[in-house]
Short mmCIF file of C-alpha atoms in Angstrom, two decimals:
data_model
loop_
_atom_site.label_atom_id
_atom_site.label_comp_id
_atom_site.label_asym_id
_atom_site.label_seq_id
_atom_site.Cartn_x
_atom_site.Cartn_y
_atom_site.Cartn_z
CA MET A 11 194.05 71.52 115.12
CA GLY A 12 195.88 69.04 117.26
CA THR A 13 198.88 68.73 114.93
CA LEU A 14 201.95 70.93 115.29
CA PRO A 15 203.76 72.40 112.29
CA PRO A 16 206.91 70.58 111.20
CA ALA A 17 210.06 71.35 113.18
CA SER A 18 211.58 73.23 110.25
CA VAL A 19 208.64 75.70 110.16
CA ARG A 20 208.50 76.45 113.90
CA PRO A 21 211.53 78.81 114.00
CA ALA A 22 210.24 80.71 110.98
CA LEU A 23 206.77 80.98 112.56
CA ALA A 24 208.28 82.21 115.84
CA ALA A 25 210.36 84.78 113.97
CA LEU A 26 207.28 85.97 112.11
CA LEU A 27 205.34 86.39 115.35
CA VAL A 28 208.22 88.34 116.93
CA ALA A 29 208.52 90.56 113.84
CA LEU A 30 204.80 91.27 113.89
CA ALA A 31 204.88 92.12 117.58
CA LEU A 32 207.86 94.43 117.16
CA SER A 33 206.46 96.16 114.09
CA GLY A 34 203.45 97.25 116.12
CA CYS A 35 205.79 99.13 118.44
CA SER A 36 208.02 100.70 115.81
CA ALA A 37 208.51 104.45 115.50
CA SER A 38 207.05 104.39 112.00
CA ALA A 39 203.64 103.39 113.28
CA PRO A 40 201.17 106.29 113.25
CA ALA A 41 200.82 107.85 116.66
CA THR A 42 197.38 107.99 118.17
CA PRO A 43 196.55 111.61 118.85
CA HIS A 44 195.71 112.39 122.44
CA PRO A 45 192.95 114.93 122.82
CA THR A 46 194.06 118.10 124.50
CA PRO A 47 191.85 118.71 127.50
CA THR A 48 190.04 122.00 127.33
CA PRO A 49 189.61 123.92 130.52
CA ALA A 50 186.07 124.18 131.78
CA SER A 51 184.67 127.62 131.36
CA GLY A 52 183.58 129.46 134.43
CA PRO A 53 179.94 129.72 135.35
CA SER A 54 177.87 131.91 133.08
CA SER A 55 176.61 135.18 134.46
CA PRO A 56 172.87 135.63 134.97
CA ALA A 57 172.85 138.03 132.00
CA GLN A 58 174.51 135.42 129.75
CA VAL A 59 172.04 132.73 130.80
CA CYS A 60 169.13 135.13 130.26
CA THR A 61 170.43 136.16 126.83
CA SER A 62 170.92 132.58 125.69
CA LEU A 63 167.55 131.37 126.95
CA VAL A 64 165.37 134.31 125.91
CA SER A 65 167.07 134.79 122.55
CA TYR A 66 166.65 131.10 121.71
CA TRP A 67 162.93 131.08 122.50
CA ALA A 68 162.24 134.45 120.86
CA LYS A 69 163.86 133.24 117.62
CA GLU A 70 161.95 129.96 117.79
CA THR A 71 158.71 131.90 118.25
CA LEU A 72 159.49 134.15 115.30
CA LYS A 73 160.20 131.08 113.14
CA GLY A 74 157.01 129.39 114.36
CA THR A 75 158.71 126.10 115.23
CA TYR A 76 156.88 123.19 116.81
CA TRP A 77 158.02 123.84 120.39
CA SER A 78 157.62 127.62 120.21
CA GLY A 79 154.04 127.25 121.45
CA LEU A 80 155.13 126.26 124.95
CA ASP A 81 154.17 128.71 127.66
CA TRP A 82 156.74 130.81 129.50
CA GLU A 83 157.01 128.39 132.42
CA GLN A 84 157.63 125.43 130.11
CA LYS A 85 160.35 127.45 128.40
CA GLY A 86 161.96 128.08 131.78
CA LEU A 87 161.49 131.85 131.70
CA SER A 88 160.88 134.15 134.63
CA ASN A 89 158.12 136.75 134.33
CA GLN A 90 160.72 139.40 133.62
CA GLN A 91 162.43 137.24 130.98
CA TYR A 92 159.05 136.61 129.38
CA GLU A 93 158.50 140.37 129.08
CA ILE A 94 161.84 140.64 127.27
CA HIS A 95 160.83 137.67 125.10
CA GLU A 96 157.56 139.30 124.07
CA GLU A 97 159.24 142.63 123.31
CA ALA A 98 161.92 140.90 121.22
CA VAL A 99 159.39 138.84 119.26
CA ALA A 100 157.29 141.94 118.50
CA ALA A 101 160.36 143.88 117.33
CA GLY A 102 161.54 140.87 115.35
CA ARG A 103 158.22 140.60 113.52
CA VAL A 104 158.37 144.25 112.49
CA GLU A 105 161.98 143.85 111.34
CA GLU A 106 161.13 140.66 109.45
CA ARG A 107 158.46 142.47 107.43
CA THR A 108 160.81 145.29 106.47
CA ALA A 109 164.27 143.71 106.27
CA GLY A 110 163.79 139.92 106.22
CA ARG A 111 164.16 137.06 108.65
CA ASP A 112 167.97 137.13 108.98
CA LYS A 113 167.91 140.76 110.08
CA ALA A 114 165.03 140.03 112.43
CA LEU A 115 166.99 137.23 114.12
CA GLU A 116 170.01 139.53 114.50
CA LEU A 117 167.80 142.22 116.03
CA ILE A 118 166.40 139.71 118.52
CA ASP A 119 169.91 138.74 119.62
CA GLN A 120 170.92 142.38 120.07
CA LEU A 121 167.75 143.47 121.86
CA VAL A 122 167.70 140.49 124.21
CA ALA A 123 171.40 140.90 125.09
CA GLN A 124 170.85 144.58 125.94
CA ARG A 125 167.73 143.97 128.00
CA CYS A 126 169.15 140.96 129.89
CA ALA A 127 172.33 142.87 130.72
CA ALA A 128 170.35 145.91 131.91
CA ALA A 129 168.15 143.69 134.11
CA ASP A 130 171.12 141.63 135.41
CA GLY A 131 169.65 138.42 134.06
CA ALA A 132 166.00 139.27 134.61
CA THR A 133 165.62 136.48 137.13
CA TRP A 134 162.71 137.85 139.10
CA SER A 135 160.57 134.97 140.17
CA SER A 136 157.22 134.12 138.76
CA GLU A 137 154.20 135.73 140.40
CA ASN A 138 152.95 132.21 141.04
CA TRP A 139 156.04 131.22 143.00
CA ARG A 140 155.57 130.53 146.69
CA PRO A 141 158.33 129.90 149.19
CA PRO A 142 158.44 126.37 150.60
CA THR A 143 156.46 125.94 153.80
#
C-alpha cells in the first residue's frame, strides 16, 4: 500500500475520481423524493374517541379474541361507555345469527357511533372513581 501508481496513471486516476464525483451530482441522477408533511389533525371529539374505543372492544368481544376478556376498566371504558359496549355486543350477536358476522360488525359500528354521539362521548366517570384528597 505504500507504493504510488506510476506518474502516467495519476492524471487518469484523478480524472476518473473527478468524473465519478461529478456524475453523482448530475441532473440525470434520480432525485430522492422528499415526503410531503401532512398536517396534524385536530383533537378528536369525545364522541369520536368513544366511538373508536367502544366499537373496537365490542367487535373484539363479538369475535372472541384473546384480549376481549379484559374488564371494562382494563379496556379504558367509563361506566357509560361500558353500557354502550354491552348493548352493541348483544345487538351484534343477534345480527350475527341472522345475517352473519360482517353485518354484525357493521351494526356495532353504527350503533356505537349513534350512542356515543347522543351521549357526547359517554365519559361519565366510573362509580369507583374518587377525587384526589
